[in-house]
Coordinates of C-alpha atoms in Angstrom, one line a residue:
M1 CA -29.4 -24.7 -4.1
A2 CA -33.6 -24.6 -4.3
G3 CA -35.1 -24.9 -1.4
K4 CA -32.0 -24.0 0.6
A5 CA -32.4 -21.0 3.2
P6 CA -29.6 -18.3 3.0
Y7 CA -27.6 -17.4 6.3
I8 CA -25.3 -15.4 7.5
V9 CA -21.9 -15.9 8.1
P10 CA -20.0 -13.3 10.1
V11 CA -15.9 -13.2 9.5
G12 CA -13.9 -10.9 11.9
P13 CA -13.2 -8.1 13.0
I14 CA -11.1 -10.6 14.9
H15 CA -10.7 -13.8 12.9
P16 CA -7.6 -16.1 12.2
A17 CA -7.8 -15.2 8.7
L18 CA -7.7 -11.8 8.9
K19 CA -4.4 -10.0 9.4
E20 CA -6.4 -6.9 10.4
P21 CA -9.5 -6.3 12.4
V22 CA -12.3 -6.1 9.5
H23 CA -15.7 -7.1 10.0
I24 CA -17.2 -8.9 6.5
E25 CA -20.7 -10.4 6.8
L26 CA -21.5 -13.0 4.0
T27 CA -24.8 -14.6 3.1
V28 CA -24.4 -18.1 2.2
V29 CA -26.8 -20.6 0.2
G30 CA -25.3 -23.9 1.0
E31 CA -21.3 -23.4 0.4
E32 CA -22.0 -20.7 -2.2
V33 CA -22.0 -17.0 -1.1
I34 CA -24.7 -15.0 -2.9
S35 CA -23.9 -11.4 -1.3
A36 CA -21.2 -9.8 1.0
D37 CA -20.7 -6.8 2.7
F38 CA -17.6 -5.4 5.1
T39 CA -17.4 -2.8 7.6
P40 CA -14.0 -1.3 8.7
G41 CA -13.3 1.0 11.7
Q42 CA -11.9 -0.9 14.2
T43 CA -8.5 0.3 14.0
H44 CA -8.8 4.2 13.5
R45 CA -5.8 6.1 16.0
G46 CA -6.8 9.5 14.9
I47 CA -3.7 10.3 13.4
E48 CA -4.7 13.0 10.8
W49 CA -6.5 15.0 13.5
M50 CA -3.1 14.8 15.6
G51 CA -1.3 15.9 12.7
L52 CA -3.3 19.5 12.5
S53 CA -1.7 20.3 15.8
R54 CA 1.9 19.6 14.9
N55 CA 4.3 21.1 11.9
P56 CA 5.2 19.7 9.0
V57 CA 8.3 17.8 10.0
Q58 CA 6.6 16.3 13.0
I59 CA 3.8 15.3 11.0
V60 CA 6.7 13.1 8.6
H61 CA 7.3 11.0 11.9
L62 CA 3.2 10.5 11.9
T63 CA 2.7 9.5 8.4
D64 CA 5.3 6.9 9.1
R65 CA 3.1 5.3 11.5
I66 CA 0.1 5.5 9.3
C67 CA 1.0 1.8 8.6
G68 CA 4.0 -0.8 9.9
I69 CA 4.0 -2.0 6.4
C70 CA 3.9 0.8 4.4
G71 CA 6.1 3.8 6.3
V72 CA 8.3 5.1 3.2
T73 CA 4.5 5.4 1.3
H74 CA 2.7 7.8 3.2
S75 CA 5.9 10.0 4.5
L76 CA 6.7 10.1 0.7
S77 CA 3.2 11.2 -0.2
F78 CA 3.1 14.0 2.3
A79 CA 6.6 15.2 2.0
R80 CA 5.8 15.3 -1.7
A81 CA 2.6 17.5 -1.0
V82 CA 4.5 20.0 1.6
E83 CA 7.5 20.3 -1.2
Q84 CA 5.0 21.7 -3.9
I85 CA 3.6 24.1 -1.3
A86 CA 6.7 25.3 0.0
D87 CA 8.1 25.4 -3.6
I88 CA 11.0 22.7 -2.1
T89 CA 13.2 21.1 -4.5
V90 CA 14.5 17.6 -4.1
P91 CA 18.3 16.8 -4.6
E92 CA 19.0 14.6 -7.4
R93 CA 20.5 12.0 -5.4
G94 CA 17.8 12.3 -2.8
D95 CA 15.2 11.4 -5.5
Y96 CA 17.6 8.5 -5.8
V97 CA 17.5 7.2 -1.9
R98 CA 14.0 7.6 -2.1
T99 CA 13.1 5.3 -4.8
I100 CA 15.6 2.8 -3.3
I101 CA 13.8 2.7 -0.1
A102 CA 10.5 2.7 -2.0
E103 CA 11.6 -0.4 -3.6
F104 CA 12.7 -2.3 -0.9
E105 CA 9.6 -1.9 0.8
R106 CA 7.7 -2.9 -2.1
I107 CA 9.6 -6.1 -2.1
Q108 CA 9.3 -6.8 1.9
S109 CA 5.4 -6.0 1.4
H110 CA 4.9 -8.5 -1.6
L111 CA 6.6 -10.9 0.2
L112 CA 4.9 -10.6 3.6
W113 CA 1.2 -10.9 1.4
A114 CA 3.0 -14.0 -0.1
G115 CA 3.4 -15.5 3.0
V116 CA 0.2 -14.5 4.1
A117 CA -1.6 -15.9 1.2
A118 CA 0.4 -18.9 1.1
H119 CA -1.1 -19.6 4.7
E120 CA -4.8 -18.6 4.2
L121 CA -4.7 -21.9 1.3
G122 CA -2.8 -23.7 4.0
F123 CA 0.4 -24.2 2.6
D124 CA 1.9 -22.9 5.7
T125 CA 5.7 -24.4 4.5
L126 CA 5.6 -22.0 1.6
F127 CA 4.4 -19.1 4.3
Y128 CA 7.5 -19.9 6.6
L129 CA 10.0 -19.7 3.4
A130 CA 8.2 -16.5 1.9
W131 CA 8.9 -14.8 5.4
R132 CA 12.3 -16.1 5.6
V133 CA 13.4 -14.5 2.8
R134 CA 11.7 -11.6 3.2
E135 CA 14.2 -10.8 6.2
E136 CA 16.7 -10.1 3.5
A137 CA 14.7 -7.2 2.1
M138 CA 14.4 -6.0 6.1
D139 CA 17.7 -6.3 6.7
A140 CA 18.9 -4.3 3.6
I141 CA 16.4 -1.6 4.5
E142 CA 17.7 -1.3 8.5
V143 CA 21.0 -1.1 6.9
I144 CA 19.9 2.2 4.5
T145 CA 17.5 3.5 7.5
G146 CA 19.0 2.1 11.0
N147 CA 15.3 0.6 11.5
R148 CA 13.3 -2.7 10.5
V149 CA 9.9 -0.9 10.6
N150 CA 9.3 3.2 11.2
Y151 CA 11.8 3.6 8.7
D152 CA 11.8 7.7 9.4
I153 CA 14.3 8.2 6.6
I154 CA 12.2 10.7 4.3
Q155 CA 12.5 14.4 5.5
I156 CA 11.0 17.5 3.2
G157 CA 13.6 17.9 1.1
G158 CA 14.6 14.8 0.9
T159 CA 15.9 12.2 3.0
R160 CA 17.6 12.2 6.4
R161 CA 20.1 9.6 5.3
D162 CA 22.4 8.7 2.4
I163 CA 23.4 5.6 1.2
T164 CA 27.3 5.1 1.6
E165 CA 29.7 3.2 -0.7
D166 CA 30.4 0.4 2.5
Q167 CA 26.5 -0.2 1.9
Y168 CA 26.4 -1.2 -1.3
E169 CA 28.0 -4.3 -0.9
K170 CA 25.3 -5.3 1.5
I171 CA 22.6 -4.2 -0.8
R172 CA 23.8 -5.7 -3.7
K173 CA 24.3 -9.2 -1.5
C174 CA 20.7 -8.9 -0.8
L175 CA 19.5 -8.3 -4.6
N176 CA 21.2 -11.1 -5.7
T177 CA 19.8 -13.3 -3.1
Y178 CA 16.2 -12.5 -4.3
K179 CA 17.5 -13.2 -8.3
D180 CA 18.9 -16.4 -7.1
L181 CA 15.5 -17.4 -5.4
F182 CA 12.8 -16.0 -7.9
A183 CA 12.7 -19.2 -10.1
K184 CA 11.9 -21.3 -7.0
L185 CA 9.2 -18.5 -5.8
K186 CA 7.8 -18.2 -9.3
K187 CA 7.4 -22.3 -9.9
L188 CA 6.3 -22.4 -6.0
F189 CA 3.6 -19.7 -6.0
L190 CA 3.0 -20.2 -10.1
E191 CA 3.3 -23.8 -11.1
D192 CA 1.8 -25.8 -7.8
A193 CA -1.2 -27.2 -8.6
V194 CA -3.0 -26.8 -5.7
I195 CA -2.4 -23.1 -5.8
K196 CA -3.8 -23.4 -9.1
S197 CA -6.6 -25.2 -8.5
R198 CA -7.8 -22.6 -5.7
C199 CA -7.0 -19.5 -7.3
V200 CA -7.6 -19.3 -11.0
G201 CA -11.1 -18.7 -11.7
T202 CA -11.8 -17.3 -8.3
G203 CA -12.1 -13.8 -7.0
L204 CA -13.0 -12.6 -10.6
L205 CA -12.5 -8.7 -11.2
S206 CA -13.1 -7.4 -14.8
F207 CA -11.6 -4.6 -16.4
E208 CA -15.1 -2.9 -16.8
T209 CA -15.4 -3.4 -12.7
A210 CA -12.0 -2.7 -11.7
M211 CA -12.3 1.0 -13.9
A212 CA -15.5 1.3 -12.4
Y213 CA -14.5 1.0 -8.7
S214 CA -11.1 2.9 -9.3
A215 CA -9.4 -0.4 -8.1
V216 CA -5.3 0.7 -8.0
G217 CA -1.9 -1.0 -7.9
P218 CA -1.7 -5.0 -8.3
T219 CA -5.4 -5.3 -7.7
S220 CA -6.7 -3.5 -10.5
R221 CA -3.0 -4.5 -12.7
A222 CA -4.6 -8.4 -12.6
S223 CA -7.5 -7.0 -14.6
G224 CA -6.0 -5.7 -17.4
V225 CA -5.8 -1.5 -16.0
T226 CA -2.1 -0.7 -17.0
A227 CA -2.3 1.9 -14.4
D228 CA 1.0 2.6 -13.1
L229 CA 1.9 6.1 -10.9
R230 CA 5.6 5.4 -11.6
V231 CA 5.4 5.0 -15.4
D232 CA 2.1 7.6 -15.9
Y233 CA 3.2 10.1 -14.1
P234 CA 7.2 9.4 -12.8
Y235 CA 8.4 11.3 -9.6
C236 CA 11.6 10.6 -7.8
A237 CA 13.8 8.4 -9.9
Y238 CA 11.1 6.9 -11.5
G239 CA 11.4 9.1 -14.9
D240 CA 15.0 8.3 -15.7
L241 CA 14.1 4.2 -15.7
D242 CA 12.7 2.6 -18.4
I243 CA 9.7 0.2 -16.3
K244 CA 6.7 -0.6 -17.3
P245 CA 3.3 -1.7 -15.4
V246 CA 3.3 -5.2 -14.7
M247 CA 0.4 -7.3 -16.1
P248 CA -0.4 -11.2 -15.9
T249 CA 0.3 -11.5 -19.8
I250 CA 4.3 -11.5 -18.4
Y251 CA 3.7 -15.3 -17.6
G252 CA 2.3 -15.8 -20.9
S253 CA -1.3 -15.9 -19.9
D254 CA -4.4 -14.4 -20.4
V255 CA -5.7 -11.6 -18.5
N256 CA -8.4 -13.0 -15.9
G257 CA -8.7 -11.0 -13.3
D258 CA -9.1 -13.6 -10.6
T259 CA -6.9 -14.5 -7.5
Y260 CA -3.8 -16.2 -9.4
D261 CA -3.5 -13.0 -11.9
R262 CA -2.9 -10.7 -8.3
I263 CA -0.3 -13.4 -7.4
V264 CA 1.1 -13.4 -11.1
V265 CA 1.8 -9.6 -10.7
R266 CA 3.1 -9.5 -7.2
I267 CA 5.5 -12.2 -7.9
F268 CA 7.0 -10.6 -10.9
E269 CA 6.9 -7.4 -9.0
V270 CA 9.5 -8.1 -6.6
A271 CA 11.9 -9.2 -9.8
Q272 CA 11.4 -5.5 -11.0
S273 CA 11.6 -3.9 -7.8
V274 CA 15.3 -5.8 -8.0
E275 CA 16.3 -4.3 -11.1
I276 CA 15.4 -0.8 -10.3
I277 CA 17.5 -0.8 -7.1
E278 CA 20.3 -2.3 -9.4
T279 CA 19.5 0.2 -12.0
C280 CA 19.5 3.1 -9.3
L281 CA 22.7 1.8 -7.5
D282 CA 24.4 1.9 -11.0
N283 CA 23.5 5.2 -11.6
M284 CA 23.5 7.3 -8.5
P285 CA 24.1 10.8 -9.2
Q286 CA 26.5 12.6 -6.8
G287 CA 25.6 15.4 -4.1
P288 CA 23.3 16.0 -1.4
V289 CA 20.1 14.0 -0.4
I290 CA 18.4 16.9 1.2
W291 CA 17.3 20.2 0.0
E292 CA 18.5 21.9 3.5
E293 CA 20.2 20.1 6.2
K294 CA 19.2 22.5 8.8
V295 CA 15.8 21.2 10.1
A296 CA 15.0 24.5 11.5
K297 CA 15.6 26.6 7.8
I298 CA 13.1 23.7 6.4
L299 CA 10.6 24.2 9.1
S300 CA 10.8 28.0 8.8
T301 CA 10.1 27.8 5.0
C302 CA 7.4 25.3 5.5
K303 CA 5.8 27.6 8.3
K304 CA 6.0 30.3 5.3
A305 CA 4.4 28.0 3.1
S306 CA 0.6 28.9 1.6
G307 CA -1.6 26.6 -0.7
E308 CA -3.0 23.3 -1.5
A309 CA -1.1 20.2 -2.9
V310 CA -1.6 16.6 -3.3
G311 CA 1.4 14.3 -2.9
R312 CA 1.1 10.5 -4.5
H313 CA 3.3 7.2 -4.5
E314 CA 2.7 4.0 -6.0
A315 CA 2.5 2.4 -2.9
P316 CA 2.6 -1.7 -3.0
R317 CA -0.8 -1.5 -2.7
G318 CA -1.6 0.7 -5.6
E319 CA -1.9 4.8 -5.4
A320 CA -1.8 6.4 -2.2
V321 CA -3.0 10.2 -2.0
H322 CA -1.8 12.9 0.7
Y323 CA -3.5 16.0 0.7
V324 CA -2.1 18.8 2.4
A325 CA -3.4 22.6 2.7
M326 CA -1.6 25.3 4.5
D327 CA -2.0 29.2 5.1
G328 CA 1.4 30.0 6.8
A329 CA 1.1 29.0 10.2
E330 CA 3.0 26.3 11.8
A331 CA 0.3 23.0 11.0
P332 CA -1.4 22.9 8.0
I333 CA -5.1 23.9 8.3
A334 CA -6.1 20.3 6.5
W335 CA -4.7 17.1 5.6
K336 CA -6.5 14.0 4.5
V337 CA -4.7 10.5 3.5
K338 CA -6.3 8.3 0.8
A339 CA -4.5 4.8 1.5
S340 CA -4.5 2.8 -1.7
S341 CA -6.7 0.0 0.2
Y342 CA -9.7 2.4 0.5
S343 CA -10.0 2.1 -3.2
N344 CA -9.3 -1.4 -3.3
L345 CA -11.5 -2.5 -0.3
H346 CA -14.8 -1.8 -2.4
V347 CA -14.0 -4.7 -4.6
W348 CA -14.5 -7.4 -2.5
P349 CA -18.7 -7.5 -2.5
I350 CA -18.0 -8.0 -6.4
I351 CA -15.0 -11.1 -6.2
L352 CA -16.6 -12.6 -2.9
K353 CA -20.4 -13.3 -4.9
G354 CA -20.4 -16.7 -6.2
A355 CA -17.4 -17.4 -4.4
Q356 CA -17.2 -21.0 -2.0
L357 CA -17.1 -20.4 1.7
A358 CA -13.4 -21.9 1.7
D359 CA -12.1 -20.0 -0.8
I360 CA -13.2 -16.6 1.1
P361 CA -9.7 -16.0 3.4
V362 CA -7.8 -16.5 0.2
I363 CA -10.0 -13.9 -1.4
V364 CA -10.1 -11.5 0.7
A365 CA -6.3 -11.5 0.9
S366 CA -5.8 -11.1 -2.7
V367 CA -6.6 -7.5 -2.8
D368 CA -3.5 -7.3 0.3
P369 CA -5.7 -5.3 2.4
C370 CA -4.2 -2.8 5.2
M371 CA -6.7 -1.7 7.7
S372 CA -4.5 0.7 9.4
C373 CA -4.3 2.5 6.1
T374 CA -7.8 2.9 5.3
D375 CA -9.3 3.2 8.3
R376 CA -11.1 7.1 9.7
V377 CA -13.3 7.5 12.4
A378 CA -16.2 6.3 14.1
I379 CA -18.9 9.4 14.2
T380 CA -21.1 9.0 17.4
D381 CA -24.3 10.8 18.3
N382 CA -23.3 13.9 20.8
G383 CA -20.7 12.1 22.6
S384 CA -23.4 8.9 23.4
T385 CA -22.2 5.4 22.9
K386 CA -25.0 5.2 19.5
I387 CA -22.4 5.5 16.6
F388 CA -23.8 6.3 13.4
T389 CA -24.1 3.9 10.2
K390 CA -23.0 4.5 6.6
E391 CA -26.5 5.0 5.4
Q392 CA -27.2 7.3 8.4
L393 CA -24.2 9.4 7.7
A394 CA -25.3 9.4 3.6
K395 CA -28.7 10.4 4.6
M396 CA -27.4 13.4 7.2
S397 CA -25.1 14.5 4.0
Y398 CA -27.8 14.7 1.8
E399 CA -30.2 16.5 4.0
K400 CA -26.9 19.1 4.8
S401 CA -26.8 19.7 1.1
R402 CA -30.2 20.4 0.4
R403 CA -29.9 22.9 3.5
M404 CA -26.8 24.6 1.9
M405 CA -28.6 25.0 -1.7
K406 CA -31.7 26.6 -0.3

């Protein structure tokens, strides 16, 4: 590369390689990326702000719309936070239903990602296959919740719907389909020579870097971090299950922390989710699925609640966090969402450095970014058209801290 001048390659915010808007700026010499940076913020919708003028029961509907893929992730995290503040105990059967729908969400999310990853590699036949078999999970979700997207099944205190006996057969049929397909999916994604040549050794994220940048979910587990909220801090029905974090070693290989390892983790997590759902169906306890069926009582209990709490869930992309504070009024006084992608996006400059330009799409996709979950606000100068940069905001924050310390 001696004598070659660096040049800038902008990717996005609208680009065929991106399934959601984000701006990535690459500094390239020849075909090699020597540095990278990204700018989110193109899909901010002000959901947190809207929630502060609504009661917790109404906010649950908003949380389900933070992300079109991870509806249960956010509604469950928010509900768990409010339940802690209001001292509401979810019935055991409600916890099992929550676990089942959360794992179906993991299946459909991972298969959606698998299709996107195949597309980024130019393997569109595999893209079509992954999205076709994803429909089985979407159909099962529709059977349970009545919807394919924005399920609205989570309620504070449990779930809005039960899983009835006549639904078991349809759910088990879906699970059997995936059990029959798993060997084929594993062969296509993990044994294909082209996928291996494009993914092995690319997008490297070391264990130390994953820990330093607080990466979560499959992105961190592919680098050897054994963190999994379902195992480390069991909630819902996970405490009754004997599960372990899925690591790349499950496929008999060393942990490299590359794009290929991230594929391994997600493919095997699909199989794990099938086993979790089957176990929950086999051991489903009897009883109600919600603390109180009358929404008015749930709402009155929440209105009296005062305190703060954090609700967490191991989403398909990793740990998601909802912070809620209440003071006995109808609406929360604070509500903050930390999506799993917020943690994982920060590793992009690391894993993109040294990559070839042609490998950028699949490396970017390998952390399974969700921008709708992540984006927050764009801050302007007193309502003008000028938008502050992150450097300007950091400087303003430092100056404010100094003023407060005087």
